[in-house]
Coordinates of N, CA and C in Angstrom, one line a residue:
H29 N 59.7 4.9 -127.3 CA 58.7 6.1 -126.6 C 59.4 6.7 -125.6
D30 N 59.5 8.5 -125.5 CA 60.3 9.1 -124.6 C 59.6 8.5 -123.1
T31 N 58.2 8.5 -123.7 CA 57.6 8.5 -121.9 C 57.7 7.0 -121.5
A32 N 58.0 5.9 -122.0 CA 58.4 4.5 -121.5 C 59.8 4.9 -120.7
V33 N 60.3 5.6 -121.8 CA 62.1 5.7 -121.6 C 62.0 6.6 -120.3
M34 N 61.6 7.1 -119.8 CA 61.3 8.3 -118.3 C 60.6 7.8 -117.9
D35 N 59.9 6.7 -118.0 CA 59.3 6.2 -116.7 C 60.2 4.9 -116.4
H36 N 61.0 4.5 -117.0 CA 62.0 3.2 -116.9 C 62.8 3.8 -115.7
F37 N 63.1 4.3 -116.3 CA 64.5 5.1 -115.1 C 63.5 6.1 -114.3
H38 N 62.6 5.9 -113.3 CA 62.0 6.6 -112.9 C 61.4 8.1 -112.3
L39 N 61.9 8.7 -113.8 CA 62.0 10.3 -113.6 C 60.3 10.5 -113.8
L40 N 59.5 10.0 -114.2 CA 58.0 10.6 -114.0 C 57.2 10.1 -112.5
T41 N 57.3 11.2 -112.1 CA 56.9 11.3 -110.3 C 55.7 12.8 -110.4
K42 N 55.9 12.7 -109.3 CA 54.2 14.1 -109.0 C 55.0 15.3 -109.1
K43 N 56.0 15.2 -109.1 CA 57.1 16.4 -108.6 C 57.6 17.0 -109.7
S44 N 57.5 16.2 -111.4 CA 58.2 16.1 -112.8 C 57.2 17.0 -113.4
V45 N 57.8 17.7 -114.2 CA 57.1 18.8 -115.3 C 57.5 18.7 -116.7
M46 N 57.0 17.6 -116.9 CA 57.4 17.7 -118.5 C 56.8 18.9 -119.7
A47 N 57.5 19.3 -120.6 CA 57.2 20.5 -121.2 C 56.0 20.0 -122.6
H48 N 55.5 20.9 -123.2 CA 54.8 20.5 -124.9 C 53.6 19.3 -124.0
G49 N 54.0 18.1 -124.9 CA 53.3 17.1 -124.7 C 52.6 17.0 -126.2
T50 N 52.6 17.4 -127.6 CA 52.4 17.5 -128.1 C 52.1 16.0 -129.3
Q51 N 52.6 15.6 -128.6 CA 53.2 14.3 -129.0 C 52.7 13.0 -128.6
L52 N 52.0 13.0 -127.5 CA 52.0 12.0 -126.4 C 50.5 11.2 -127.2
T53 N 50.8 10.0 -126.7 CA 50.0 9.4 -127.2 C 48.8 8.6 -125.6
E54 N 47.6 8.1 -126.0 CA 46.4 7.7 -125.1 C 47.2 6.8 -124.0
D55 N 48.0 6.1 -124.3 CA 49.0 5.2 -123.5 C 49.5 6.0 -122.3
D56 N 50.8 6.8 -123.5 CA 51.1 8.0 -122.5 C 50.8 9.2 -121.8
L57 N 49.5 9.5 -122.1 CA 48.7 10.5 -121.0 C 48.5 9.4 -120.2
T58 N 47.3 8.0 -119.4 CA 47.3 7.4 -118.9 C 48.4 7.5 -117.9
L59 N 50.0 6.6 -118.3 CA 51.0 7.1 -117.4 C 51.4 7.9 -116.8
L60 N 51.3 8.5 -117.6 CA 51.8 10.3 -116.8 C 50.2 11.2 -115.8
R61 N 49.5 10.3 -115.8 CA 48.6 10.6 -115.1 C 48.4 9.9 -113.7
Q62 N 49.0 8.6 -114.0 CA 49.2 7.4 -113.1 C 50.1 7.5 -112.0
R63 N 51.1 8.7 -112.5 CA 53.0 8.9 -112.0 C 52.5 10.3 -111.5
E64 N 51.3 11.1 -111.8 CA 50.9 12.4 -111.3 C 52.1 13.4 -111.5
T65 N 52.5 13.3 -113.2 CA 53.5 14.1 -113.9 C 52.3 15.1 -114.3
T66 N 52.8 16.7 -114.2 CA 52.7 17.0 -115.2 C 52.9 18.0 -116.0
I67 N 52.0 18.2 -117.4 CA 52.5 19.0 -118.5 C 52.2 19.9 -118.5
A68 N 53.9 20.8 -118.6 CA 53.7 22.5 -119.1 C 53.1 22.3 -120.1
H69 N 51.8 23.4 -120.5 CA 51.6 23.6 -121.9 C 52.3 25.0 -122.2
C70 N 52.8 24.6 -123.2 CA 53.7 26.0 -123.9 C 53.6 26.5 -125.1
P71 N 52.0 27.1 -125.2 CA 51.5 27.6 -126.5 C 52.0 27.9 -127.2
I72 N 52.4 29.1 -127.2 CA 53.5 29.9 -128.0 C 54.3 28.8 -128.7
S73 N 55.1 28.7 -127.9 CA 56.5 27.6 -128.3 C 56.1 26.4 -129.5
N74 N 54.8 26.0 -128.8 CA 54.4 25.0 -129.8 C 54.0 25.5 -131.1
V75 N 53.5 26.5 -131.4 CA 53.5 26.8 -132.6 C 54.3 26.9 -133.3
Y76 N 55.4 27.4 -133.1 CA 56.6 27.8 -133.8 C 57.4 26.1 -133.8
F77 N 57.3 25.0 -132.9 CA 58.4 23.9 -132.8 C 57.4 22.8 -131.9
G78 N 56.8 22.9 -131.6 CA 55.9 21.4 -131.5 C 55.0 20.3 -132.0
N79 N 54.9 20.6 -133.3 CA 54.2 19.8 -134.5 C 53.7 19.6 -133.7
G80 N 52.0 20.4 -133.6 CA 51.1 19.8 -132.9 C 50.2 21.1 -131.5
V81 N 49.0 20.7 -131.5 CA 48.4 21.3 -130.6 C 48.5 20.3 -129.4
L82 N 48.6 21.0 -128.4 CA 48.1 19.9 -126.6 C 46.8 19.9 -126.5
P83 N 46.1 19.2 -126.5 CA 44.4 18.9 -126.4 C 44.4 19.4 -124.8
V84 N 44.1 20.2 -124.4 CA 43.7 21.2 -123.2 C 43.0 20.4 -122.7
R85 N 41.2 20.7 -123.1 CA 40.3 20.3 -122.8 C 40.4 19.1 -122.8
K86 N 41.1 17.9 -123.4 CA 40.5 16.4 -123.8 C 41.2 15.7 -121.9
L87 N 43.1 16.8 -121.7 CA 43.7 16.3 -120.5 C 42.9 17.0 -119.4
L88 N 42.5 17.9 -119.4 CA 42.0 18.3 -118.0 C 40.5 17.3 -117.9
A89 N 40.1 17.0 -119.0 CA 38.2 16.1 -118.9 C 38.7 14.9 -118.2
H90 N 39.9 14.3 -118.5 CA 40.5 12.6 -118.3 C 41.5 13.2 -116.9
G91 N 41.6 13.9 -116.1 CA 42.1 14.5 -115.1 C 43.7 14.2 -115.4
N92 N 44.6 14.7 -116.6 CA 45.6 15.1 -116.4 C 46.3 16.4 -115.8
S93 N 47.2 16.6 -115.2 CA 47.8 17.6 -114.0 C 48.4 18.4 -115.3
I94 N 48.2 19.7 -115.7 CA 48.5 20.9 -116.3 C 48.6 22.3 -116.2
G95 N 49.9 22.8 -116.1 CA 50.1 24.1 -115.9 C 50.4 24.7 -117.3
L96 N 50.4 26.4 -117.8 CA 51.0 27.2 -118.5 C 52.0 27.7 -118.3
G97 N 53.1 27.0 -119.6 CA 54.2 27.5 -119.6 C 54.5 28.6 -120.5
S98 N 55.8 28.9 -120.4 CA 55.9 30.3 -121.3 C 57.5 30.1 -121.8
D99 N 57.6 28.7 -122.5 CA 59.1 28.8 -123.2 C 59.7 29.3 -123.8
I100 N 60.3 30.6 -123.3 CA 60.8 31.8 -124.4 C 62.0 30.8 -124.7
S101 N 62.6 29.7 -124.7 CA 63.5 29.5 -126.1 C 62.8 28.9 -127.3
G102 N 61.6 28.5 -127.2 CA 60.2 28.4 -128.5 C 59.9 29.5 -129.2
G103 N 60.1 30.2 -127.9 CA 58.6 31.5 -128.6 C 59.2 32.9 -128.3
Y104 N 58.4 33.8 -128.3 CA 58.7 35.1 -128.6 C 58.7 35.9 -127.1
S105 N 57.4 35.4 -126.3 CA 57.0 36.0 -125.3 C 57.1 35.3 -124.1
P106 N 57.4 35.3 -122.8 CA 57.7 34.8 -121.5 C 56.6 35.0 -120.6
S107 N 55.7 36.4 -120.9 CA 54.2 36.4 -120.5 C 53.3 36.1 -120.5
L108 N 52.3 35.5 -119.4 CA 51.9 34.3 -119.3 C 50.4 34.9 -120.1
Y109 N 49.9 36.4 -120.5 CA 49.1 36.4 -120.5 C 48.8 36.7 -122.1
H110 N 50.3 36.7 -122.6 CA 50.2 36.3 -124.0 C 50.2 34.9 -124.5
N111 N 50.5 34.2 -123.3 CA 50.2 32.8 -123.7 C 49.5 32.3 -123.1
I112 N 48.4 32.8 -122.2 CA 47.2 32.5 -122.5 C 46.4 32.8 -122.9
R113 N 46.4 33.9 -124.1 CA 45.8 34.3 -125.3 C 46.1 33.2 -126.2
Q114 N 47.2 32.6 -126.6 CA 47.8 31.5 -127.2 C 47.5 30.4 -127.0
A115 N 47.0 30.0 -126.1 CA 46.8 28.7 -125.4 C 44.9 28.4 -125.8
I116 N 44.2 29.9 -125.9 CA 42.8 29.5 -126.4 C 42.9 29.9 -127.9
K117 N 43.8 30.6 -128.8 CA 43.9 30.1 -130.1 C 44.0 29.3 -130.5
S118 N 45.4 28.4 -130.0 CA 45.1 27.2 -130.8 C 44.6 26.0 -130.3
S119 N 43.3 26.4 -128.9 CA 41.9 25.4 -129.1 C 41.6 25.6 -129.9
Q120 N 41.6 26.6 -130.4 CA 40.4 26.8 -131.4 C 40.4 26.0 -132.9
M121 N 41.9 26.7 -132.7 CA 42.8 25.8 -134.1 C 42.5 24.6 -134.8
L122 N 42.6 24.1 -133.1 CA 42.3 22.6 -133.0 C 41.2 22.2 -132.8
T123 N 40.4 23.0 -132.7 CA 38.7 22.3 -132.9 C 38.2 22.9 -134.6
D124 N 38.8 23.6 -134.8 CA 38.4 23.6 -136.2 C 39.0 23.0 -137.3
G125 N 40.5 23.0 -137.1 CA 41.1 22.6 -138.0 C 41.9 23.4 -139.3
V126 N 43.0 23.4 -139.6 CA 43.6 24.3 -140.8 C 43.6 24.2 -141.9
D127 N 43.3 23.0 -142.1 CA 43.8 22.3 -143.6 C 41.7 22.9 -144.2
N128 N 41.8 23.7 -145.1 CA 40.9 24.1 -145.3 C 40.1 23.6 -147.1
S129 N 41.2 22.9 -147.4 CA 41.1 22.1 -148.7 C 40.1 20.8 -148.0
L130 N 40.2 20.2 -146.9 CA 38.9 19.4 -145.7 C 37.6 20.4 -145.9
P131 N 36.6 19.0 -145.9 CA 35.1 20.1 -145.4 C 35.3 20.4 -143.7
A132 N 35.2 20.9 -143.6 CA 34.7 21.0 -141.5 C 34.7 20.3 -141.5
T133 N 33.8 19.4 -141.4 CA 33.3 18.2 -140.5 C 34.2 17.0 -140.5
V134 N 35.2 17.5 -141.0 CA 36.2 15.8 -140.9 C 37.8 17.3 -141.1
R135 N 37.8 18.0 -140.4 CA 38.9 18.7 -140.3 C 39.0 19.2 -138.8
G136 N 40.2 19.1 -138.1 CA 39.8 19.5 -136.5 C 39.0 17.9 -135.7
V137 N 39.4 18.7 -134.2 CA 39.3 17.7 -133.1 C 38.1 18.1 -132.4
K138 N 36.7 17.9 -132.7 CA 35.5 18.4 -132.1 C 36.5 18.6 -130.2
D139 N 35.5 19.8 -129.9 CA 35.3 19.8 -128.4 C 36.6 20.0 -127.8
S140 N 37.8 21.0 -128.6 CA 38.9 21.1 -128.5 C 39.2 23.0 -127.5
R141 N 38.2 23.8 -127.2 CA 37.7 24.4 -127.5 C 38.3 25.1 -126.2
I142 N 38.9 26.2 -125.1 CA 39.3 25.9 -123.9 C 38.3 27.4 -123.6
T143 N 38.4 27.8 -122.7 CA 38.0 29.3 -122.3 C 39.0 29.8 -121.7
M144 N 38.6 31.2 -121.6 CA 39.7 32.2 -121.2 C 39.2 31.6 -119.5
A145 N 39.0 31.3 -118.9 CA 38.7 30.7 -117.6 C 39.2 29.0 -117.3
N146 N 39.6 28.5 -118.5 CA 40.3 27.1 -118.4 C 42.2 27.6 -118.5
A147 N 42.2 28.7 -119.5 CA 43.3 29.2 -119.3 C 44.2 29.8 -118.6
F148 N 42.6 30.9 -117.7 CA 42.9 30.9 -116.6 C 43.8 30.0 -115.1
Y149 N 43.0 29.4 -115.0 CA 43.1 28.5 -114.5 C 44.9 27.5 -114.5
L150 N 45.0 27.7 -115.9 CA 46.5 26.8 -116.2 C 47.7 28.0 -115.8
A151 N 47.2 29.0 -115.6 CA 48.6 29.8 -115.2 C 48.5 30.4 -113.9
T152 N 47.3 29.7 -113.3 CA 47.6 30.4 -111.8 C 47.3 28.9 -110.7
V153 N 45.9 28.2 -110.5 CA 46.2 26.7 -109.8 C 47.0 25.7 -110.6
G154 N 46.5 25.4 -112.1 CA 47.1 24.5 -112.4 C 48.7 24.6 -112.1
G155 N 49.5 26.1 -112.8 CA 50.9 26.1 -113.3 C 51.3 26.1 -111.0
A156 N 50.2 26.4 -110.3 CA 50.9 26.4 -109.0 C 51.1 24.6 -108.3
K157 N 50.1 24.0 -108.7 CA 50.0 22.5 -108.2 C 51.1 21.7 -109.0
A158 N 51.1 22.2 -110.5 CA 52.8 21.7 -111.3 C 54.0 21.8 -110.6
L159 N 54.1 23.2 -109.7 CA 55.2 23.1 -108.9 C 55.2 23.1 -107.4
Q160 N 53.8 22.6 -107.1 CA 53.6 22.2 -105.7 C 54.1 22.9 -104.3
L161 N 53.5 24.3 -104.8 CA 53.9 25.5 -104.9 C 51.8 26.5 -103.7
K162 N 52.1 26.7 -102.8 CA 50.7 26.7 -102.0 C 50.0 28.5 -102.4
T163 N 49.7 28.6 -104.1 CA 49.3 29.7 -104.6 C 48.8 29.5 -105.9
G164 N 48.5 30.4 -106.1 CA 47.4 30.2 -107.4 C 46.0 30.8 -107.1
K165 N 45.9 31.5 -106.1 CA 44.3 31.5 -106.3 C 44.0 32.1 -104.6
I166 N 43.2 33.2 -104.6 CA 43.4 33.7 -103.4 C 42.1 32.9 -102.7
A167 N 43.2 32.2 -100.9 CA 41.9 31.3 -100.3 C 42.7 31.3 -99.0
P168 N 42.1 31.2 -97.9 CA 43.0 30.7 -96.5 C 44.2 29.7 -96.7
G169 N 45.6 29.9 -96.4 CA 46.4 29.1 -96.1 C 47.3 29.3 -97.3
F170 N 46.8 30.5 -98.3 CA 47.5 30.1 -99.8 C 48.0 31.7 -99.4
Q171 N 49.6 31.5 -100.4 CA 50.3 32.9 -100.3 C 49.3 33.7 -101.8
A172 N 49.5 35.0 -101.3 CA 49.1 35.9 -102.0 C 49.5 36.4 -103.3
D173 N 49.9 36.0 -104.5 CA 51.1 36.7 -105.4 C 49.5 36.7 -106.4
F174 N 49.6 38.1 -106.4 CA 48.5 38.5 -107.2 C 49.5 40.2 -107.9
Q175 N 49.0 40.4 -109.0 CA 49.1 42.2 -109.8 C 47.6 42.7 -109.6
I176 N 48.2 44.2 -109.7 CA 47.2 44.8 -109.9 C 47.1 45.4 -110.9
V177 N 45.9 45.3 -112.2 CA 46.9 46.1 -113.3 C 45.3 47.3 -113.7
N178 N 46.2 48.2 -114.4 CA 44.8 49.3 -114.5 C 44.4 48.4 -115.9
D179 N 42.6 49.2 -115.6 CA 41.6 48.5 -116.6 C 41.6 49.7 -117.8
H180 N 41.2 49.5 -118.7 CA 41.3 50.2 -120.0 C 39.4 50.5 -120.1
Q181 N 39.0 51.5 -120.3 CA 38.3 52.5 -119.8 C 37.0 52.3 -121.1
T182 N 36.1 51.9 -120.9 CA 34.9 51.6 -121.6 C 34.1 51.6 -121.6
L183 N 32.7 52.6 -122.4 CA 31.6 53.7 -122.5 C 30.1 52.9 -121.6
M184 N 29.9 51.6 -121.7 CA 29.2 51.0 -121.7 C 29.5 49.5 -119.7
K185 N 28.3 49.4 -119.4 CA 28.5 48.8 -118.0 C 29.0 47.8 -118.8
L186 N 29.8 46.8 -118.0 CA 30.5 45.5 -118.1 C 29.9 44.3 -116.9
S187 N 29.5 42.9 -116.8 CA 29.4 42.7 -116.0 C 31.0 41.8 -115.5
S188 N 30.8 41.6 -114.2 CA 32.6 41.0 -113.7 C 32.9 39.9 -114.8
A189 N 32.1 39.0 -115.7 CA 33.0 37.8 -116.5 C 33.2 39.0 -116.9
D190 N 32.7 39.8 -118.0 CA 33.8 40.8 -119.2 C 34.3 41.8 -118.7
I191 N 34.7 42.0 -117.7 CA 36.0 42.8 -117.0 C 37.1 41.8 -117.0
F192 N 36.6 40.2 -116.7 CA 37.5 39.5 -116.5 C 38.2 39.1 -117.7
Q193 N 37.3 39.0 -118.6 CA 37.4 38.6 -120.0 C 38.3 39.9 -120.7
R194 N 38.5 41.0 -120.8 CA 39.0 42.1 -121.7 C 40.1 42.3 -120.7
L195 N 40.5 41.8 -119.4 CA 41.5 42.0 -118.6 C 42.5 41.1 -119.1
M196 N 41.9 40.1 -119.4 CA 42.7 39.2 -120.2 C 42.9 39.1 -121.5
Y197 N 42.5 39.2 -122.0 CA 42.5 39.5 -123.5 C 43.6 41.0 -124.3
Q198 N 43.4 41.5 -122.9 CA 44.0 43.2 -123.2 C 44.9 43.5 -122.8
T199 N 45.4 43.1 -121.4 CA 46.7 43.5 -120.9 C 48.0 43.1 -120.8
E200 N 49.0 44.3 -120.9 CA 50.2 43.9 -121.3 C 51.1 44.7 -120.4
Q201 N 52.2 44.5 -120.2 CA 53.1 44.6 -119.1 C 52.9 45.9 -119.1
Q202 N 52.8 47.2 -119.3 CA 52.7 48.4 -119.5 C 51.4 49.1 -118.7
D203 N 50.5 47.6 -118.5 CA 49.4 47.8 -117.4 C 49.4 47.5 -116.5
I204 N 50.5 46.7 -115.7 CA 51.0 46.2 -114.7 C 51.0 47.2 -113.9
Q205 N 50.2 47.0 -112.8 CA 50.3 48.5 -111.7 C 51.3 48.4 -110.6
S206 N 50.9 47.0 -109.7 CA 51.8 46.3 -108.9 C 51.8 45.3 -109.1
V207 N 52.6 44.2 -108.4 CA 52.9 42.6 -108.2 C 53.1 42.3 -106.6
Y208 N 52.3 41.8 -106.3 CA 52.8 41.3 -104.9 C 53.3 39.8 -104.6
V209 N 53.9 39.7 -104.1 CA 54.5 38.4 -104.0 C 54.8 37.7 -102.6
A210 N 53.9 36.9 -102.2 CA 53.6 36.6 -100.9 C 53.1 37.5 -100.1
G211 N 51.8 38.0 -100.2 CA 51.5 40.0 -99.5 C 52.4 40.6 -99.7
K212 N 53.5 40.8 -100.1 CA 54.1 41.6 -100.5 C 54.7 42.5 -101.6
K213 N 54.9 43.6 -101.6 CA 54.7 44.5 -103.0 C 56.4 44.5 -103.6
V214 N 56.8 44.1 -104.3 CA 57.4 43.8 -104.8 C 58.1 44.6 -105.8
Y215 N 56.7 45.0 -106.7 CA 57.0 45.7 -107.9 C 55.9 46.4 -108.1
E216 N 55.6 48.5 -108.2 CA 55.2 49.2 -108.4 C 55.6 50.4 -109.1
R217 N 54.8 50.1 -110.4 CA 55.1 50.6 -111.8 C 55.3 52.2 -111.3
E218 N 56.1 53.3 -111.8 CA 56.0 54.4 -111.3 C 55.8 55.3 -112.4

């Protein structure tokens, strides 16, 4: 198995990031967790070439290190917003199963759905941990990397959770007003 071969050659370390992971066994996941090796979840690419859906919720529950990837060579978009949304869709398909010729009770993998907060974690904190960067969250001692996006108007009052969900589901490139890296503005939309 690939994981055993990589481990034999000492390629699985806490600095290693392995992409996809849709064909990993329980033993593989245990070994990756023991070696502190991160899995880059590339959900758009996995739809096209992964031959499966990474069971993100299961891996998070078992303590595996996971970050969100945007494997453009196997997908159509490098956008983390698009990959966040696909991670959620893929997890829903894994939960429900896709073979509707089978009864709903036997298709799918129970409790595989992830939330927008889970997917956002993968794109921020999870990704930063994978690359051993002191970023991914707004907190003392962390590099301030963030975007300012234009919100879409609504006629009703929304909670902060609703605003977060709407921003994650609706933000596209043209909505990004500014980008800050290490607290310095590196992009301003004109």
